[in-house]
Structure formats: C-alpha cells, structure tokens
CSV table of C-alpha atoms and ligand atoms in Angstrom, one decimal:
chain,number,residue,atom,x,y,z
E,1,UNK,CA,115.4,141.6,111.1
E,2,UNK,CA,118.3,144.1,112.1
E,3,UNK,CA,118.9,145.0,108.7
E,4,UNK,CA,115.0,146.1,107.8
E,5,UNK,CA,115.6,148.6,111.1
E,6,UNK,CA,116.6,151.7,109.2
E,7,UNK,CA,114.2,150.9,106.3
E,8,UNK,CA,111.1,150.6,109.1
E,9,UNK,CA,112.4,153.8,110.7
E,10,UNK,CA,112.7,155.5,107.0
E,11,UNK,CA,109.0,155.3,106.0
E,12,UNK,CA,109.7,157.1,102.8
E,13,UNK,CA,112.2,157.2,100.3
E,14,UNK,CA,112.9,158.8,96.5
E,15,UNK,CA,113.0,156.9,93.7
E,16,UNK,CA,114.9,158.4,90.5
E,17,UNK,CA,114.2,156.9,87.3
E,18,UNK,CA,117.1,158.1,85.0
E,19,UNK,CA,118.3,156.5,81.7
E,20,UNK,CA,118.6,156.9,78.0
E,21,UNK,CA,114.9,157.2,77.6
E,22,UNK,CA,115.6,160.8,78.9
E,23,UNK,CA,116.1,161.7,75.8
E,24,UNK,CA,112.8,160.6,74.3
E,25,UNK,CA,110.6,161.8,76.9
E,26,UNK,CA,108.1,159.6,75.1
E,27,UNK,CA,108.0,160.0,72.2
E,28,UNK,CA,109.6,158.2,69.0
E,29,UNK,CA,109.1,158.7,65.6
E,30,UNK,CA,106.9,161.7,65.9
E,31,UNK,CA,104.5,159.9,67.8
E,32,UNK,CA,103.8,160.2,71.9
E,33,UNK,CA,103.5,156.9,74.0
E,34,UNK,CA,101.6,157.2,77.1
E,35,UNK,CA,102.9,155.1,80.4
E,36,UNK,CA,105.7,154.7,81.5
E,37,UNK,CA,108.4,156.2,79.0
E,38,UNK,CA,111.0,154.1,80.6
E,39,UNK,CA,109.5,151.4,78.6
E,40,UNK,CA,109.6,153.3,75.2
E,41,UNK,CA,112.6,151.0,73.6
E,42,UNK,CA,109.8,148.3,74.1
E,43,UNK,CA,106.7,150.2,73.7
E,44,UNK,CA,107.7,151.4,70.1
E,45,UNK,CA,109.6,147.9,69.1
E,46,UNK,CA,112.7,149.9,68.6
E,47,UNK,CA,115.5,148.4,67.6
E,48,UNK,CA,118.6,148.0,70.2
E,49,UNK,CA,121.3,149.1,67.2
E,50,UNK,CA,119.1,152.0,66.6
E,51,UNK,CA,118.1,152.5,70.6
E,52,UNK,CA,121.9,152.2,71.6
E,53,UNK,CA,122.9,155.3,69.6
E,54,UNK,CA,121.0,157.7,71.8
E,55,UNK,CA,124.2,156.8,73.8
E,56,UNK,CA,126.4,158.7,71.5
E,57,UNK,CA,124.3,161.9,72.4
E,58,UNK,CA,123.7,161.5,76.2
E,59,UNK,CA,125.0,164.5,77.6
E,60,UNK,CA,123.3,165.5,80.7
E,61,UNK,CA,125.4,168.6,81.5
E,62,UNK,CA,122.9,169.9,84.4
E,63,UNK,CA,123.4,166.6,86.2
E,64,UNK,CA,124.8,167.7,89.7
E,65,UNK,CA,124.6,164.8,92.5
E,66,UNK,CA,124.9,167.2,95.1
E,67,UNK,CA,121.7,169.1,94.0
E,68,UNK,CA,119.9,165.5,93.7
E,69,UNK,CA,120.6,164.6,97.7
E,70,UNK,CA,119.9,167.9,98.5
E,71,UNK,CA,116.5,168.0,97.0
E,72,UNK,CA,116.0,164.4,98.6
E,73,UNK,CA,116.8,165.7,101.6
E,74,UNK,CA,114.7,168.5,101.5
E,75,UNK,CA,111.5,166.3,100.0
E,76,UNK,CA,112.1,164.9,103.8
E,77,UNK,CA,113.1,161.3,102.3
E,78,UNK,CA,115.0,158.8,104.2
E,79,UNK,CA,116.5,156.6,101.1
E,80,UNK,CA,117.2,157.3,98.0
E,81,UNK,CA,116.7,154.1,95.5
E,82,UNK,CA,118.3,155.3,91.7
E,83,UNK,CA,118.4,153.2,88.4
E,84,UNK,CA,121.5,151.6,88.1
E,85,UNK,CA,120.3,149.5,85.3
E,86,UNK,CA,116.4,149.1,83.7
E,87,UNK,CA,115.2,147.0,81.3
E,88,UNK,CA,116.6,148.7,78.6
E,89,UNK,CA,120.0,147.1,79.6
E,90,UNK,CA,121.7,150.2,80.0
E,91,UNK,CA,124.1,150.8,82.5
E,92,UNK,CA,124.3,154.1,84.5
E,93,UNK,CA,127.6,152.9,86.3
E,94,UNK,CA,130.9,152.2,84.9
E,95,UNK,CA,131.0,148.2,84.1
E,96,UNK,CA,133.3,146.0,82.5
E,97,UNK,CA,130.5,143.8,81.2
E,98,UNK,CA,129.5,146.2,78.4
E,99,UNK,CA,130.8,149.7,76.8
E,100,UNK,CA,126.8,150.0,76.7
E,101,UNK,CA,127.0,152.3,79.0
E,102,UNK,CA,127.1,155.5,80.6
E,103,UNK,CA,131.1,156.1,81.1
E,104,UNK,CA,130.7,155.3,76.9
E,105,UNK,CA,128.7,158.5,76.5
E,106,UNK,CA,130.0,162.2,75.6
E,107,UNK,CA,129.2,162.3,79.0
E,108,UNK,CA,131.5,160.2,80.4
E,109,UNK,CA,130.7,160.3,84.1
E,110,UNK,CA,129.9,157.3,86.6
E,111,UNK,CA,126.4,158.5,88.1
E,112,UNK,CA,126.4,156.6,90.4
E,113,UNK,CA,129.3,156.7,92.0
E,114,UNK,CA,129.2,160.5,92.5
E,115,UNK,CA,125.3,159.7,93.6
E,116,UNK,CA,126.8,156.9,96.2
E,117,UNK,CA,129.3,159.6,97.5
E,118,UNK,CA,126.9,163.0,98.0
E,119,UNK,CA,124.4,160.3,99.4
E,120,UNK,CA,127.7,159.7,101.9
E,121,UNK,CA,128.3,163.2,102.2
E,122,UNK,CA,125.0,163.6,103.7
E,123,UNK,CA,123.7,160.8,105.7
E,124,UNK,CA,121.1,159.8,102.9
E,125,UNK,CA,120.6,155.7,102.6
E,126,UNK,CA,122.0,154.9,99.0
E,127,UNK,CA,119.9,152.7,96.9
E,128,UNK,CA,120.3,151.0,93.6
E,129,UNK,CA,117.1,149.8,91.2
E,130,UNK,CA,118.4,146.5,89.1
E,131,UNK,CA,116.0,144.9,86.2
E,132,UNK,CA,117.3,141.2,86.8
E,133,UNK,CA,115.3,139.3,84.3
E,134,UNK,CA,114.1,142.1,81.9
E,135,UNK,CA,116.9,143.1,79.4
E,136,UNK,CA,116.6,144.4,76.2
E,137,UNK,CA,120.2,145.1,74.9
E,138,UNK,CA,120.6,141.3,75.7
E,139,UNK,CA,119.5,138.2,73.4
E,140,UNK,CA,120.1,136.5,76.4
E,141,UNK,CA,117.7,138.7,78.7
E,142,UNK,CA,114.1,139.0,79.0
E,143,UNK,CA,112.0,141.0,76.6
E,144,UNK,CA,113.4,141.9,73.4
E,145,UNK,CA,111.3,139.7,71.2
E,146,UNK,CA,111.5,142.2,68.2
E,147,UNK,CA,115.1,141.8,67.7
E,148,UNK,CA,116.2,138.1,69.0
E,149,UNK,CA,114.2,134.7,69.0
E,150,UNK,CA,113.1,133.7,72.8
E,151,UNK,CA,113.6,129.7,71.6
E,152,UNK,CA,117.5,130.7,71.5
E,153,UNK,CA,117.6,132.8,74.5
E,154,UNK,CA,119.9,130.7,77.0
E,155,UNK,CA,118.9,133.2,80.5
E,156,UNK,CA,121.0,131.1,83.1
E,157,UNK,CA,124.4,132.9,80.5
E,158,UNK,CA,122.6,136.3,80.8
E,159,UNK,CA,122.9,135.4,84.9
E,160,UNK,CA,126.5,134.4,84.8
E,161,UNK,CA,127.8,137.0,82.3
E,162,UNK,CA,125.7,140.5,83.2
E,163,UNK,CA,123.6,139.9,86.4
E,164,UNK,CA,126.1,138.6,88.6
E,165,UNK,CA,129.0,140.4,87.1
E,166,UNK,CA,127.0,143.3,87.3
E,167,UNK,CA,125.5,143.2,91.0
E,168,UNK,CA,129.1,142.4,92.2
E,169,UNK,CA,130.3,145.6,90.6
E,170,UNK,CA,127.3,147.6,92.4
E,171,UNK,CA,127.7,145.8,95.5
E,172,UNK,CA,132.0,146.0,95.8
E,173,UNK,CA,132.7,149.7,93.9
E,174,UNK,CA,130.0,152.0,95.4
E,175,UNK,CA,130.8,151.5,99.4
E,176,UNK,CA,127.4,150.7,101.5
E,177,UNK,CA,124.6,150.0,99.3
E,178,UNK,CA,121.0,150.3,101.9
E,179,UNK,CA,119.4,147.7,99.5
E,180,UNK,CA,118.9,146.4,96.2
E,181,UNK,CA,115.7,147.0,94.5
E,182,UNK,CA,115.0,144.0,92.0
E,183,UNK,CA,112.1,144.2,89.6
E,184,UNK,CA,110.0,142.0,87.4
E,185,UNK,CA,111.5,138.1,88.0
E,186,UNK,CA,108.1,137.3,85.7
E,187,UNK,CA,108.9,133.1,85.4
E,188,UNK,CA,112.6,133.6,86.5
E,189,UNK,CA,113.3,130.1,88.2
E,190,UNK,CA,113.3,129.8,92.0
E,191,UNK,CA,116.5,128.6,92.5
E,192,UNK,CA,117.8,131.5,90.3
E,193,UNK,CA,116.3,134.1,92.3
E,194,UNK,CA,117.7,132.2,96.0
E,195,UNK,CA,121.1,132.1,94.2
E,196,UNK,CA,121.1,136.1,93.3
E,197,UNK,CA,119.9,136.6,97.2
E,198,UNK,CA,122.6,134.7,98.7
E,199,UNK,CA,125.1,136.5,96.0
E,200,UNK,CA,123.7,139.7,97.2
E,201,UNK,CA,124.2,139.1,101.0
E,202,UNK,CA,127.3,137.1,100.4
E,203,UNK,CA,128.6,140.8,98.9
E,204,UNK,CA,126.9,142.9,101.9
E,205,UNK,CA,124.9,141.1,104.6
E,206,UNK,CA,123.3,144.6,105.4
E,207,UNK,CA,121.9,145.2,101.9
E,208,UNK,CA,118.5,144.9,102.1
E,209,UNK,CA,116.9,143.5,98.9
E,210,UNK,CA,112.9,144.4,98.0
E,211,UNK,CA,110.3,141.8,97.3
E,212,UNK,CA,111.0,141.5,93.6
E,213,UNK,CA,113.6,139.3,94.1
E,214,UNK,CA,110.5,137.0,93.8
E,215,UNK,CA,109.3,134.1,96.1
E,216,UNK,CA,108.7,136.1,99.2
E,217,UNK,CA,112.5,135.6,99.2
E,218,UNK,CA,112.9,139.5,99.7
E,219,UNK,CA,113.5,140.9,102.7
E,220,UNK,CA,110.4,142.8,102.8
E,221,UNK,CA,106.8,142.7,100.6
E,222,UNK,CA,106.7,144.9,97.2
E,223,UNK,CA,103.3,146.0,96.4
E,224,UNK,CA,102.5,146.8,92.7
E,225,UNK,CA,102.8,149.9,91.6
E,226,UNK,CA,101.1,152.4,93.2
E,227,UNK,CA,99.1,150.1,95.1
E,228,UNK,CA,98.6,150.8,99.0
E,229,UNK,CA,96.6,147.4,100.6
E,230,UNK,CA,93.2,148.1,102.7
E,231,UNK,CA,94.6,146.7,105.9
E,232,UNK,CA,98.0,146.4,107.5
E,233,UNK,CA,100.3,144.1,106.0
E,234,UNK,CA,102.5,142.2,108.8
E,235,UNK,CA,106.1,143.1,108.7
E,236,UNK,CA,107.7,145.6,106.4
E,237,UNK,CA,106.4,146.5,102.8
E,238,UNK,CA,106.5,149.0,100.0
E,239,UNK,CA,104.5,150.8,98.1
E,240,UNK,CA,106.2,152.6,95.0
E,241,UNK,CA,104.3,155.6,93.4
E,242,UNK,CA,104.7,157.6,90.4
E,243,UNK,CA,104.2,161.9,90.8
E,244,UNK,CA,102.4,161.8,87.5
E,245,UNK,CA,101.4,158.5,85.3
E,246,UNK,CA,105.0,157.6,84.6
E,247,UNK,CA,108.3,156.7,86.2
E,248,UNK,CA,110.8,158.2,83.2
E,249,UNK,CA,110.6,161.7,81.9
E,250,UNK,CA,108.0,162.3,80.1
E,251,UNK,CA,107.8,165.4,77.5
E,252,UNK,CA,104.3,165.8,78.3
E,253,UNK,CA,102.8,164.6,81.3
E,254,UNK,CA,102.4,167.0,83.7
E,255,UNK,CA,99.7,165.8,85.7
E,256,UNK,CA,101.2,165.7,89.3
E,257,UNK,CA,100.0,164.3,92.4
E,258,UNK,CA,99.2,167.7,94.9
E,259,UNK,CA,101.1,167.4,97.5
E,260,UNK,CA,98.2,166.9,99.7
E,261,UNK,CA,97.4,163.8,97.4
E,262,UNK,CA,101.4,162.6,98.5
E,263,UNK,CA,100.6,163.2,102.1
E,264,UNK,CA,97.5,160.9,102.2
E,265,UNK,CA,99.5,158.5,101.0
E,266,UNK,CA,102.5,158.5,103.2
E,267,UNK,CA,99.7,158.7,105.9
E,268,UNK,CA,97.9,156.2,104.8
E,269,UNK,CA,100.7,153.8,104.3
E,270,UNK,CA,102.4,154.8,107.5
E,271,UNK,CA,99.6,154.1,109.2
E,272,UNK,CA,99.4,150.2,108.0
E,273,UNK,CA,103.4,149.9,108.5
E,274,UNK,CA,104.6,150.8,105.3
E,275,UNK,CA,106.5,152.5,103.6
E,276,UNK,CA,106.4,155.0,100.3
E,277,UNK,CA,109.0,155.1,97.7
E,278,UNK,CA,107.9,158.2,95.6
E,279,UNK,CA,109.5,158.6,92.1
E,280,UNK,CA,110.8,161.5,90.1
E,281,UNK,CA,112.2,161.5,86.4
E,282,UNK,CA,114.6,163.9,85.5
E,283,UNK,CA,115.0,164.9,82.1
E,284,UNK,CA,117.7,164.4,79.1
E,285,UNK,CA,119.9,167.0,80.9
E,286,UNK,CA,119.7,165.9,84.6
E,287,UNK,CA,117.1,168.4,85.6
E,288,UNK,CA,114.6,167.1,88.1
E,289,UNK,CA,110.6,168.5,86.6
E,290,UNK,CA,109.7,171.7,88.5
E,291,UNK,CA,106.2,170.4,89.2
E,292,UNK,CA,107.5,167.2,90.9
E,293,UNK,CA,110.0,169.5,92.9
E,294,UNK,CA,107.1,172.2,94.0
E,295,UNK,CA,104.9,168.9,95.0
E,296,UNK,CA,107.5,167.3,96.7
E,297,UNK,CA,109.4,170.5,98.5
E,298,UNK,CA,105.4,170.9,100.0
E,299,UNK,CA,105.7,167.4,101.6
E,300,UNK,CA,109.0,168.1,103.4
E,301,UNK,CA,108.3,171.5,104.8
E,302,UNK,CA,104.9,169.5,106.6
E,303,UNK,CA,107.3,166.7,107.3
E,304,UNK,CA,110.0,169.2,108.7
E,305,UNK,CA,107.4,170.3,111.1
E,306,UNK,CA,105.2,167.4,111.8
E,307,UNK,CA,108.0,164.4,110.4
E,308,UNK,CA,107.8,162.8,114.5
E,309,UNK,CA,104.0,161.8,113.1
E,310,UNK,CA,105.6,159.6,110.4
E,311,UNK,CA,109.4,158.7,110.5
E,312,UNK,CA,109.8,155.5,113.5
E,313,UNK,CA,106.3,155.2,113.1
E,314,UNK,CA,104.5,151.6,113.9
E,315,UNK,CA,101.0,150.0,112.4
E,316,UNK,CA,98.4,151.3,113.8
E,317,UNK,CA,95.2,149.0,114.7
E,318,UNK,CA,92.6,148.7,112.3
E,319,UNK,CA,89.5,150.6,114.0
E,320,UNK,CA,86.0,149.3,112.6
E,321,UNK,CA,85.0,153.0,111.2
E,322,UNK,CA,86.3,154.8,107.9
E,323,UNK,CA,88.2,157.9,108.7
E,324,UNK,CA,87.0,160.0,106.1
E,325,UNK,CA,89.2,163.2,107.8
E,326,UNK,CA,92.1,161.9,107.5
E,327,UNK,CA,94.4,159.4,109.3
E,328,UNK,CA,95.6,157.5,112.5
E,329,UNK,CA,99.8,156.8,112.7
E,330,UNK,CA,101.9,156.1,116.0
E,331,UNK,CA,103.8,154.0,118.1
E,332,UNK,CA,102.9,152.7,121.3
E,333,UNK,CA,100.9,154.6,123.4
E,334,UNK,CA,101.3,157.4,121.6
E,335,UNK,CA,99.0,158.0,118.1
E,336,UNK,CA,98.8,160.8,115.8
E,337,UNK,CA,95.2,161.8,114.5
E,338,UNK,CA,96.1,164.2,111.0
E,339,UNK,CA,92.9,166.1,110.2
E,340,UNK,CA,93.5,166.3,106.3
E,341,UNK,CA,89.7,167.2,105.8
E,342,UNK,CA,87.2,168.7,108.2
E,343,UNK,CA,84.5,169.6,105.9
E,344,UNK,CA,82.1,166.7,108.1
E,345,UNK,CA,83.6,167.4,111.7
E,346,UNK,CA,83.0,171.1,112.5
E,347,UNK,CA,85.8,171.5,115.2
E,348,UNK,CA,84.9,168.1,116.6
E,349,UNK,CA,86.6,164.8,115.9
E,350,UNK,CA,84.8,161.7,117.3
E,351,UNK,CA,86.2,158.2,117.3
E,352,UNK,CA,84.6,155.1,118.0
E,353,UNK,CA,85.6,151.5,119.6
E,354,UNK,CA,88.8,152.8,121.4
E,355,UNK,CA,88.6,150.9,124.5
E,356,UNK,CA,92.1,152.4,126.1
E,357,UNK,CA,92.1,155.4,128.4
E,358,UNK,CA,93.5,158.4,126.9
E,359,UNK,CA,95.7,160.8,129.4
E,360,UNK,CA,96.2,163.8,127.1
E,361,UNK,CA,95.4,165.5,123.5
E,362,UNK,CA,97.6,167.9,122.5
E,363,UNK,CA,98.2,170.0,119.2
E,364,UNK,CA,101.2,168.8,117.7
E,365,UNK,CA,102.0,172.7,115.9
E,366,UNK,CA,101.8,174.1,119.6
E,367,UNK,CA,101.7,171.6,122.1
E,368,UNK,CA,98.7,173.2,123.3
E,369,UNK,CA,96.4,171.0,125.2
E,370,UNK,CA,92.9,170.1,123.6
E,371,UNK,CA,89.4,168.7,125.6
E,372,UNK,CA,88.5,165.6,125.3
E,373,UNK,CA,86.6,162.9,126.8
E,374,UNK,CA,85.7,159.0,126.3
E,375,UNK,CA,82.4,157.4,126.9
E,376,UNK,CA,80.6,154.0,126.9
E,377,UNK,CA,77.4,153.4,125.3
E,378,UNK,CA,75.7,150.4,127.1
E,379,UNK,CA,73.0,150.2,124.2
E,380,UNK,CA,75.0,150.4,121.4
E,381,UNK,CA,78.1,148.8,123.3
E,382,UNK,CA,80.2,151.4,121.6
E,383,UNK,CA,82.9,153.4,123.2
E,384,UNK,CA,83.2,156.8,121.8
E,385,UNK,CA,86.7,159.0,122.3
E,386,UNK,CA,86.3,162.5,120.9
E,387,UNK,CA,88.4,165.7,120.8
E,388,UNK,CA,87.7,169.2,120.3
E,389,UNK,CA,90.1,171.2,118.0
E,390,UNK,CA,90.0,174.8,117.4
E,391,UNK,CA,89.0,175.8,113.7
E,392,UNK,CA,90.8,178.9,113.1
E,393,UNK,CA,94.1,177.4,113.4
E,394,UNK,CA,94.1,174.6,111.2
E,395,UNK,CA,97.2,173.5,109.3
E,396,UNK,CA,96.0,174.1,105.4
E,397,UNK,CA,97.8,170.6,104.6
E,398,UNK,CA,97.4,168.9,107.6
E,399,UNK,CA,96.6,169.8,111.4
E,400,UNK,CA,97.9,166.7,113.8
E,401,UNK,CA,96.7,166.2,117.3
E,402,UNK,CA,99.2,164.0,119.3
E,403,UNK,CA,96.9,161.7,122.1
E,404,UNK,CA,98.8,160.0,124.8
E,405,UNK,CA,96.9,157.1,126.2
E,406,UNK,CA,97.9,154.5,129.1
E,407,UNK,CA,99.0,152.1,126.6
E,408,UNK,CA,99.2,151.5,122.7
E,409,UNK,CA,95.5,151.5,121.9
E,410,UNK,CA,93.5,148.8,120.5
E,411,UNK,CA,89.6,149.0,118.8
E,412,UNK,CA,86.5,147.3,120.9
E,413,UNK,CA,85.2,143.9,119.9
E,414,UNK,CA,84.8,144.0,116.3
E,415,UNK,CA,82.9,140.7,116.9
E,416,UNK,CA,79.5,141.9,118.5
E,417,UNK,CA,76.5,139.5,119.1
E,418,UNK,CA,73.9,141.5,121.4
E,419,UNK,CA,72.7,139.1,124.7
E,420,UNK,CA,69.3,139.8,126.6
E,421,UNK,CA,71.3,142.7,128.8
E,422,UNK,CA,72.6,144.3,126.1
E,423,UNK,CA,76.0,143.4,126.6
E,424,UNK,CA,77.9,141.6,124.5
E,425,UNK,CA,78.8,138.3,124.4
E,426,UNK,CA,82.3,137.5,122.1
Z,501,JFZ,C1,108.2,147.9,87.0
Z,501,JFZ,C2,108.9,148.5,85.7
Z,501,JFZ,O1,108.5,147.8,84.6
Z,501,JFZ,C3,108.6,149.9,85.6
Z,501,JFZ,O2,109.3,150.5,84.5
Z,501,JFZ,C4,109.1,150.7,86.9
Z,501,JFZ,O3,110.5,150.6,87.0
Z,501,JFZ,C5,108.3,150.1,88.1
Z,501,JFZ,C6,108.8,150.7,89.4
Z,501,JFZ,O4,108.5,148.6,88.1
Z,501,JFZ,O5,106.8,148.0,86.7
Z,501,JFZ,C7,106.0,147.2,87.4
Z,501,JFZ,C8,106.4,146.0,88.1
Z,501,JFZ,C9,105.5,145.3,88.8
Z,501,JFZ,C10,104.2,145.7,88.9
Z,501,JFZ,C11,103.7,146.8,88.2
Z,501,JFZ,C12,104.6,147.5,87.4
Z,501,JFZ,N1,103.2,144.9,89.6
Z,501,JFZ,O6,103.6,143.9,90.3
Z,501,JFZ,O7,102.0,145.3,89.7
C-alpha cells in the first residue's frame, strides 16, 4: 500500500504523551497511582468539574516545539505520533467543539499546531494520537461511569458532535497529518469504526490510520502495548512501548528501559517487519524527563552510526535456532548480524540452516572484511555459516557485521524426517 511506504521505511517513531495529567504526575489526593498516569482522572474516580480545573493552571512555560523535533530527531526517530486528545477528553489543539481545551488555559497556545509546523520545519512525519471511543469529559463518551449513567449515554451523538468534528479539525487545520493513531474502539460498532476510516481518508487519502481503528480495518496491525510477537507478522505492524511503566509523567517512576534494552527491541522488531513507537512523557512544564532523554540520545548516536542496519529494513526469515547474541535485520541479499552479547561466542559467531551462499562479511563500523566459511553436515543435514569477529573492537552497545550473500537468504528445511542415507526426505 503506497501510503504504508514511509511508515515501513520509518521503523521507529516517538510517541509523546502530553496532557493535563502533567500536572498530577500520579498522584491525587496525597496518594500515588501506579500505571499509566494518563489514566489518573479514571484511576482515582475524579470528578470531570473538579478534573477540568487543572485547566485553569496549565501553564507549561518550558514547552518549546522546536526542542521537541529536535530531540526526535536526534533519538534517530522517523515519526512523531503526539496526543491530540486522550481519554480524558481534553483537547491539546484549538477546537470549536469545546473551550475544554488547551487555547482555554493561561497557556493559551495551540500545541499542536506549532508541533505540526517544527515537524515541517524539519522533515519529521507528524502524527496525531485520538481516543475515539474513550472520553471522560463526555456523558456521551466512553468511560466516565462515576459521573454520568452508561444507560443514558447516546455514543452515535458523541460521534457526530466531538469525533467527527474533531478529526476534521486535525485532519484540515494542521497541513499533512502521516497518520492517525486511534485507540481503544472496546465494543465501538463496526460500521462506526468503517464510517470514521472513510471520514479520515475522505479528509487525507495519505493519512495512514493504526490498527485501533478496530476490525483489521487499519492500515496496519497494533500490537498491545509493549508487546513484540515471536515470529514475523505479515505486512506492516506496531509495537508501542513505554521508557518506564507509564505513558504520562509520572512524579515517581524512574525506572527506564537502558538504552541497550531499547535497542533489542528495535532489533528485534525490525527484524520481524515491524516497527517501534517508543514513548516519552514530559512533565507539567513541557520538559521531556532527563532519564528518558539520556536513554534515548544513546539509541540515536548507535543509530547515527549503524541506522542503514534498521531504517528500509525488510523481515528477515525465521531461522530454526535462538539467537541468544543478539539479532538478524536486512533486506534482500543483504543481512545484518548485531552482536548485542558475546559472553557464549568467544570471537566466533556460528549460524545454522542458512542454505544461501554468502559472498562477503564485513564490519559495518569499518568496512573491514571478516573470515568466514559455510559447511554441510551430511549426518546432521545441517548447514553451518560462521564468522570470525575480532574481540577487541567490539561496539559496547552493539557491534554489526554486514554479510552479502548471492540472494536474500532463506533457513534449511525446518521439516526434517531422516531416510536410510541420511538425507532427508521433505
Ligand atoms: C491505551 C491507552 O489506554 C493508554 O493510556 C496509552 O495511550 C496506550 C498507548 O494505549 O492502552 C492500551 C490499549 C490497548 C492495549 C493495551 C493498552 N492492548 O490492546 O493490549
């Protein structure tokens, strides 16, 4: 699909989760609530007359767009996917729907309209998250049991008089938007969610929209949070990650993903076709948490140098042995081995069941060229490829050797019954 092509090309992308639960960081009423802080309105039952008022004090002064991109930039994403409006209702754009939000603040400001233009500015895909179904500012939304009664709630108005209205403000006032991220449809009707998709592309053809749309009727598959699947998913999918163990500021969690941890996982998911959408919360004044910045600046300077082994990148085959080193990624013939831990290999990487012909190994920090042989093993009917790599000049996040073979490689028979010879019979 020629809209998914820069989104396949991408591979990874920032997600900012931003709102008026900046301001509680978690906490409420003197006491902390763990997850997601984003959730906090619900978490704590609050009430939306007494939630809404933390508008009257949102005043993020150290919010500067420009600094935002640039850190994107620099984290070595491709996208940039940013709340526009979560499930507490609020709205970080200026709409005519509501005064509920953030042009109604001392602040004052549209965010994402000077987000939309510094993503311009400098070539970074703009993104907007939406919470479709979920709204707790709305009687007429999803959620907010604590305040309205669910018998009365009449969702098909909440469609016509904030979702709609709403997505055609995003999708007309904010120039290219790279996709729409929907989230949570829960037991939104079918012909609800076809109706928003057709809206959306009626708006922008290009917009891509995620797979919470619902119905497989996004343009590409949504895993859950912080999921990554065993195998290779066919076709384009997402898996979005928190940097800690929430996606809004949070006073208190600090427990950060090492950037090694990040790079496993943009392997890992690169390698099966994916891509990573990795989050960041900025706090009550706009100020994106030092740890997640020192974590993610880590990631780009390896992907500044070794990005070729990621960005473009296709699904790699799924080879019949655990690669408890590190990772495969490439496209075509040409496959990137990233030696993350080589406390079992010793200066010697061996891979089994690659039946192609490999023509070169080379490091990928030097372009120096490594040994390297294949061989068959009648008995075992194995074919064993392995490389020799020197040990004292080893990448401390991750050392990538770049093999070339005659064609895109594919693994040996997984399927193996042994005949009188030895050979096998498939
Ligand atoms: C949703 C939101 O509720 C959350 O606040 C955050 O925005 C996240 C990115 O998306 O959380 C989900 C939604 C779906 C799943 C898990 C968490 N899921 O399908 O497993």
């Amino acid at each position: 699909m020629e809209r998914l092509k820069w989104f396949e090309e991408a591979r990874y992308g920032l997600f900012i989760h931003w709102g008026l639960y900046a301001e509680l960081g978690g906490e409420w009423a003197g006491v902390h609530y763990p997850g997601g802080t984003e959730w906090i309105m619900r978490t704590a039952r609050i009430p939306f007359e007494t939630y809404r008022k933390l508008a009257l004090s949102f005043n993020p002064l150290s919010f500067d767009a420009e600094d935002w991109v640039k850190k994107a930039l620099g984290f070595g994403c491709r996208y940039l996917c940013f709340t526009a409006k979560h499930h507490d209702g609020f709205a970080m754009f200026d709409t005519a729907v509501s005064d509920y939000s953030i042009v109604h603040t001392p602040f004052g400001r549209d965010v994402v309209k000077e987000l939309s233009d510094a993503c311009r500015r400098h070539g970074l895909k703009f993104c907007v998250y939406y919470s479709q179904m979920q709204d707790w500012a709305d009687p007429d939304g999803d959620g907010n049991t604590w305040d309205y009664d669910p018998k009365k709630k009449d969702f098909r108005r909440y469609f016509e008089n904030k979702v709609k209205p709403q997505v055609r403000e995003l999708l007309s006032n904010y120039g290219e938007i790279g996709m729409i991220w929907f989230d949570t449809p829960y037991d939104m009707p079918r012909e609800l969610c076809a109706e928003l998709a057709a809206f959306v592309h009626s708006l922008q053809p290009d917009c891509v929209i995620n797979g919470r749309i619902g119905y497989g009727l996004g343009d590409y598959r949504q895993m859950g949070d912080n999921e990554i699947p065993m195998l290779a998913y066919r076709g384009a999918w997402e898996t979005p990650m928190t940097l800690n163990n929430t996606w809004g500021y949070s006073k208190t969690d600090q427990n950060w993903k090492t950037p090694k941890k990040v790079m496993k996982m943009l392997i890992d998911v690169a390698s099966k076709g994916g891509n990573l959408l990795i989050n960041v919360g900025p706090d009550a004044n706009g100020v994106i948490p030092a740890g997640s910045v020192r974590a993610l600046d880590a990631v780009g300077s390896w992907l500044q140098k070794y990005g070729k082994s990621i960005y473009g990148t296709e699904p790699c085959a799924d080879f019949p042995y655990q690669m408890r080193w590190g990772g495969m990624t490439g496209r075509g013939k040409k496959v990137y081995l990233h030696l993350l831990d080589v406390s079992e290999i010793h200066g010697r990487l061996k891979i089994c069941n690659i039946e192609t012909k490999a023509t070169s190994c080379r490091l990928l920090s030097t372009g120096e060229e490594l040994p390297f042989r294949q061989t068959y093993e009648l008995a075992r009917d194995e074919y064993r490829f392995i490389v020799e790599y020197p040990t004292d000049r080893l990448d401390d996040m991750d050392t990538v050797i770049a093999v070339e073979f005659e064609e895109a490689p594919v693994p040996h028979s997984l399927y193996m019954t042994f005949g009188r010879d030895g050979r096998t019979e498939i």
